[in-house]
mmCIF file of N, CA and C in Angstrom:
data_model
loop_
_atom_site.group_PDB
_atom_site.id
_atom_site.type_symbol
_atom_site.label_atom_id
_atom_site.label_comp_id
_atom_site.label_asym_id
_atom_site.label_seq_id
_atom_site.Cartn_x
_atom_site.Cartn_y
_atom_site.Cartn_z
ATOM 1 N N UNK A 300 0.847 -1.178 0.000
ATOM 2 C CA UNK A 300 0.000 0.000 0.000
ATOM 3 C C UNK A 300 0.888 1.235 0.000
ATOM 4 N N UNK A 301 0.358 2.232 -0.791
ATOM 5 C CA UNK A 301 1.358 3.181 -0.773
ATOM 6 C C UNK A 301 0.453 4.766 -1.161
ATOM 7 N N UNK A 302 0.419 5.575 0.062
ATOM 8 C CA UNK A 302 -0.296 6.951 0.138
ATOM 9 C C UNK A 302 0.590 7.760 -0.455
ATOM 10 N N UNK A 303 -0.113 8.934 -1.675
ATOM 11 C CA UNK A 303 0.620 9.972 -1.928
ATOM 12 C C UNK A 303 -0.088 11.434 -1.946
ATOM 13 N N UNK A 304 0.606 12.073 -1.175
ATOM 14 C CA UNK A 304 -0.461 13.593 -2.052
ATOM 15 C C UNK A 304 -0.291 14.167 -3.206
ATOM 16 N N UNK A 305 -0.887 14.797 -3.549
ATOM 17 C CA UNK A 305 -0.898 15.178 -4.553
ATOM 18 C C UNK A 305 -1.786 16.918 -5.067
ATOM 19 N N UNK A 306 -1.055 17.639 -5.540
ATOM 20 C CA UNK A 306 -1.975 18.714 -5.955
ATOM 21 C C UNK A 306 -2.728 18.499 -6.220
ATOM 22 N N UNK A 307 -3.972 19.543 -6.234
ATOM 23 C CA UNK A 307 -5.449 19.300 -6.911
ATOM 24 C C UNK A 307 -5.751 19.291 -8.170
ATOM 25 N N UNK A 308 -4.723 20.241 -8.539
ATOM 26 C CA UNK A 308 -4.382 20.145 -9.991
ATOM 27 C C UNK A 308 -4.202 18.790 -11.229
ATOM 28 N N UNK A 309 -3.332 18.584 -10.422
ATOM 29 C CA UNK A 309 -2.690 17.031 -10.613
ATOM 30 C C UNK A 309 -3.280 15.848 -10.196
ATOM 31 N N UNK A 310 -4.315 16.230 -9.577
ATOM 32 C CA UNK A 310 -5.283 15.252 -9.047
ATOM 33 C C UNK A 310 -5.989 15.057 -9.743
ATOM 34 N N UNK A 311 -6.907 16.614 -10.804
ATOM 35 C CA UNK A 311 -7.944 16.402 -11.709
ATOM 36 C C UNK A 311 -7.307 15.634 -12.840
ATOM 37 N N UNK A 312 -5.974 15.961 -13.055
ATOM 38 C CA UNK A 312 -5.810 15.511 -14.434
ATOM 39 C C UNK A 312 -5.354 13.898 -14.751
ATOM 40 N N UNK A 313 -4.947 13.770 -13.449
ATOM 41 C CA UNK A 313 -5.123 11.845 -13.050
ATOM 42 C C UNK A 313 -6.279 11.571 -13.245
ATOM 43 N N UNK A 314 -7.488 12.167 -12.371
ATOM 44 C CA UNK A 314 -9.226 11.888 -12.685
ATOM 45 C C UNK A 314 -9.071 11.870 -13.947
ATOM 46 N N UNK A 315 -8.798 12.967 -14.936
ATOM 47 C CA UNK A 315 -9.313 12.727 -16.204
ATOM 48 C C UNK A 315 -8.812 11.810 -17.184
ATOM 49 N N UNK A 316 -6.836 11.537 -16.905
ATOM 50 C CA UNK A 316 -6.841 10.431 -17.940
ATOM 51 C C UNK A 316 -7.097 9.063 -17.047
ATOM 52 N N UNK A 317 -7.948 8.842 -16.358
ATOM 53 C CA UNK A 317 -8.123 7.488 -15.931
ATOM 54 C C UNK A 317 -9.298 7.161 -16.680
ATOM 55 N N UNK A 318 -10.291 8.605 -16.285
ATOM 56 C CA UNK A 318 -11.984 8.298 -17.065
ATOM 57 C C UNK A 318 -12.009 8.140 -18.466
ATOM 58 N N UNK A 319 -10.579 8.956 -19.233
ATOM 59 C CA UNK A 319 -10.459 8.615 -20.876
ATOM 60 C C UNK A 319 -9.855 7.232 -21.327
ATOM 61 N N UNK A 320 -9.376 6.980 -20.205
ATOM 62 C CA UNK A 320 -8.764 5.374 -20.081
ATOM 63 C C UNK A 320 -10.009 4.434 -19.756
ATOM 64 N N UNK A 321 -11.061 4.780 -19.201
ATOM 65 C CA UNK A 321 -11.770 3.928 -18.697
ATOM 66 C C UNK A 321 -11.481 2.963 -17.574
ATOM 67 N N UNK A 322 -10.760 3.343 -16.615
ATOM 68 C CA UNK A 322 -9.544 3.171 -15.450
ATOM 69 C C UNK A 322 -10.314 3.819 -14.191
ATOM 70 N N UNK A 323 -8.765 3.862 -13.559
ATOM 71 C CA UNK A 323 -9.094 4.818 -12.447
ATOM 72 C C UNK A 323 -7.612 5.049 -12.016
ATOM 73 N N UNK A 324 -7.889 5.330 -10.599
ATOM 74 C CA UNK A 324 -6.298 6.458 -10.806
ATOM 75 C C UNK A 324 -5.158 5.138 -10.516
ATOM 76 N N UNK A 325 -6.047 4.251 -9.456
ATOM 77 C CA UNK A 325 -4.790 3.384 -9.012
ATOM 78 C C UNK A 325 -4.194 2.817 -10.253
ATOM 79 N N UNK A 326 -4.807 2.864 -11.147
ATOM 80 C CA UNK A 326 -4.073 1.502 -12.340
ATOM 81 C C UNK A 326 -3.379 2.709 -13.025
ATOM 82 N N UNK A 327 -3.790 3.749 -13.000
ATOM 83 C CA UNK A 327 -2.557 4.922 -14.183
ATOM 84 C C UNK A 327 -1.533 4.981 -13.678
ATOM 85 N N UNK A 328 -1.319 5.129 -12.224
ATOM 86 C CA UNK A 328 -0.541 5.719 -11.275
ATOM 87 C C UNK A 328 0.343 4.238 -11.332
ATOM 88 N N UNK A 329 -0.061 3.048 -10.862
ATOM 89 C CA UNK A 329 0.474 2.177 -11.397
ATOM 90 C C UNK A 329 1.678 1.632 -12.638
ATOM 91 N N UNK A 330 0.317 2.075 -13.417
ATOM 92 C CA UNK A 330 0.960 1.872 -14.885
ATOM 93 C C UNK A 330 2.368 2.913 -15.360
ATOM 94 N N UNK A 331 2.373 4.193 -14.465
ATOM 95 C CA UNK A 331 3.019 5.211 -14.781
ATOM 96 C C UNK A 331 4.308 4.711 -14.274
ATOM 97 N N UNK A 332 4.339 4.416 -13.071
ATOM 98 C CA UNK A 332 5.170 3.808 -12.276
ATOM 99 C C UNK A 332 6.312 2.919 -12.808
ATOM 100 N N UNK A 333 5.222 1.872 -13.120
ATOM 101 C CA UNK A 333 5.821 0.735 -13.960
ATOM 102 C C UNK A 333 7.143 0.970 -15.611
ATOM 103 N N UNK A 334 6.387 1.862 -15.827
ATOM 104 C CA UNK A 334 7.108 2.649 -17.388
ATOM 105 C C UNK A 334 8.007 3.333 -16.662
ATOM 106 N N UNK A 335 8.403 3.994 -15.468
ATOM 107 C CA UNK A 335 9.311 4.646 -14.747
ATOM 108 C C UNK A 335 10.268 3.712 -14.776
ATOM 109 N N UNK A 336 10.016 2.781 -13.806
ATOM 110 C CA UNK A 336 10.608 1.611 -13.465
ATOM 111 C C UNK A 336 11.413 1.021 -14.955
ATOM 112 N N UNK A 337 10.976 0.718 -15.445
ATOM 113 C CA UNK A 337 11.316 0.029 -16.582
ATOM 114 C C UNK A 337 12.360 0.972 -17.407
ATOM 115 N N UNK A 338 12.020 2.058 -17.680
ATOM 116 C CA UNK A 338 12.838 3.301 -18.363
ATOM 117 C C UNK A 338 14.040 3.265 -17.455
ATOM 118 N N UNK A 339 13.841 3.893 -16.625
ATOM 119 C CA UNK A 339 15.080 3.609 -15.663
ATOM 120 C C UNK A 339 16.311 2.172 -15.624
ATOM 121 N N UNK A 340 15.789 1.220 -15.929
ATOM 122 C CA UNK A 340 16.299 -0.202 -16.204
ATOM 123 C C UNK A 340 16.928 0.033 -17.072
ATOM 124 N N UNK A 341 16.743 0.633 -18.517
ATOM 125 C CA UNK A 341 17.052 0.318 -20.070
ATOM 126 C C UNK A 341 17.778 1.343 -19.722
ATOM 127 N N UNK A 342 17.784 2.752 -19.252
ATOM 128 C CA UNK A 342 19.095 3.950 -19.038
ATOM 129 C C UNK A 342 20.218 2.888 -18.339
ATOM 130 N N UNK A 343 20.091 2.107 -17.268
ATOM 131 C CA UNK A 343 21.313 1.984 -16.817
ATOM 132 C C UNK A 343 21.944 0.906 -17.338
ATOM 133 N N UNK A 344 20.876 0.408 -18.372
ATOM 134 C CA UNK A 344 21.684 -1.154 -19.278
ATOM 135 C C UNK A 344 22.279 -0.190 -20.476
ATOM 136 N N UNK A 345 21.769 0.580 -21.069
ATOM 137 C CA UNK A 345 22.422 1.866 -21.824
ATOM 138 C C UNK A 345 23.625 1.964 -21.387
ATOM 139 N N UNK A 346 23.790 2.542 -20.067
ATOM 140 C CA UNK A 346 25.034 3.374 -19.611
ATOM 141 C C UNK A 346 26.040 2.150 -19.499
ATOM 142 N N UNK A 347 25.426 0.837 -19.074
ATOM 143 C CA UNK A 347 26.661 -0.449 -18.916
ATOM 144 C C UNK A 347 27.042 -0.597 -20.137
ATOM 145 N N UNK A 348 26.386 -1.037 -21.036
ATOM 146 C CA UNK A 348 26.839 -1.162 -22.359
ATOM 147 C C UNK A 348 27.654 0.289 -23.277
ATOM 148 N N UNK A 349 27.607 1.123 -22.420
ATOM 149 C CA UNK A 349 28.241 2.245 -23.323
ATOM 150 C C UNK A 349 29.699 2.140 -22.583
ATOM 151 N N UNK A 350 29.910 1.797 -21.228
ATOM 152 C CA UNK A 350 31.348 1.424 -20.670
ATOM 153 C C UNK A 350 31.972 0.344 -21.270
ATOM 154 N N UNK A 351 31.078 -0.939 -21.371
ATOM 155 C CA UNK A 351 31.624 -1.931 -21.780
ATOM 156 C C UNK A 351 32.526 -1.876 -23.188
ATOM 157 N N UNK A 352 31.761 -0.801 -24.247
ATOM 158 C CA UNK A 352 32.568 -0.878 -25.422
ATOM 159 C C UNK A 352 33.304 0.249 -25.525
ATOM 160 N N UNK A 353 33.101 0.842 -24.526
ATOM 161 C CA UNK A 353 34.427 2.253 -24.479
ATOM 162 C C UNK A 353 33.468 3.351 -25.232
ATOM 163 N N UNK A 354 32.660 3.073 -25.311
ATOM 164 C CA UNK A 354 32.377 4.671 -26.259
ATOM 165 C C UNK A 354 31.321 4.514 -27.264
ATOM 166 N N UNK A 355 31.525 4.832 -28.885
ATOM 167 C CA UNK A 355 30.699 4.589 -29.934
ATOM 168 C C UNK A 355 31.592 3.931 -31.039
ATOM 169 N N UNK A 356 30.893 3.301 -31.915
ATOM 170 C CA UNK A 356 31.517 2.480 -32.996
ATOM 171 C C UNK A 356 30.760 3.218 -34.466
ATOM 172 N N UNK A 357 31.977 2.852 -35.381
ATOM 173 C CA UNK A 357 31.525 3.810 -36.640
ATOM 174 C C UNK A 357 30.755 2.340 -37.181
ATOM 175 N N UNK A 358 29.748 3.432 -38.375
ATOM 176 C CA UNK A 358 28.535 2.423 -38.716
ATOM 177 C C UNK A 358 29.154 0.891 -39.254
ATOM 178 N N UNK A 359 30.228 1.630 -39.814
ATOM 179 C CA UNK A 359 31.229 0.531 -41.089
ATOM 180 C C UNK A 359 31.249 -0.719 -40.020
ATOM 181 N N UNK A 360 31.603 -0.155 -38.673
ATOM 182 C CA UNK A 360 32.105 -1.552 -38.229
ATOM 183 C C UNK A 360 31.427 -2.266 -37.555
ATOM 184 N N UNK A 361 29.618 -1.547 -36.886
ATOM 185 C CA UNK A 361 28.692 -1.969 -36.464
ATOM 186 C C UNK A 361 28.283 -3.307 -37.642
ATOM 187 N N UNK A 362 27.983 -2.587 -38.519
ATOM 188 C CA UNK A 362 27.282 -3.444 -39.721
ATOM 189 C C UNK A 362 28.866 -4.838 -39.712
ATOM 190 N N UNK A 363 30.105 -4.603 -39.673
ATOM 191 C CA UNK A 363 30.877 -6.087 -39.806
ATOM 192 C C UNK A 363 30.722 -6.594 -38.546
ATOM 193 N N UNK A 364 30.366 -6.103 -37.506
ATOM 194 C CA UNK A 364 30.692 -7.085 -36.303
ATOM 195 C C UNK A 364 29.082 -7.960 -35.876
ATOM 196 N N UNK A 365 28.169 -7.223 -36.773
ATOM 197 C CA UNK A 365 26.585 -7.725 -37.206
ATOM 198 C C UNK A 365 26.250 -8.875 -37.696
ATOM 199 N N UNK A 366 27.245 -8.558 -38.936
ATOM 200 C CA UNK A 366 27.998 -9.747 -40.007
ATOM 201 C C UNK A 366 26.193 -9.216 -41.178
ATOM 202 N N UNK A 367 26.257 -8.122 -41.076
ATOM 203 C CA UNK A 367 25.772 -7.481 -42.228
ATOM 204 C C UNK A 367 26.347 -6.826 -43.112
ATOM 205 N N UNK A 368 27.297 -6.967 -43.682
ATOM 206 C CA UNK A 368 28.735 -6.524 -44.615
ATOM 207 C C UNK A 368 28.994 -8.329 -44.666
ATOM 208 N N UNK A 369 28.995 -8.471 -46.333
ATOM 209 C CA UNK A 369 29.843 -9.612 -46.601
ATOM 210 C C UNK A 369 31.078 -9.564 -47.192
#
């Protein structure tokens, strides 16, 4: 279980994309969460994989190490 406040502002406009969702707030707020969560995952598998190869690779050698260049 997890309480948050929230402006009123920000409150209506949760009300409203839940009712255009046909939802409600717990499952947006949820769902929002979740795409947080997840985004956050793929930045820091990003950032490992950008150490691992030192940097960036030119296209020429993306495409041979692909083994799309014959």
């Amino acid at each position: 279980m997890l309480a948050i406040r929230l402006e009123k502002e920000l409150e209506l406009e949760l009300d409203m994309l839940a009712k255009s969702k046909g939802s409600n707030r717990s499952a947006v707020v949820r769902e929002a969460i979740v795409r947080y969560l997840e985004d956050n995952e793929d930045l820091e598998l990003a950032r490992q994989a950008l150490a691992e190869t030192g940097g960036s690779k030119s296209l020429k050698d993306l495409r041979r190490n692909l083994g799309l260049d014959n």
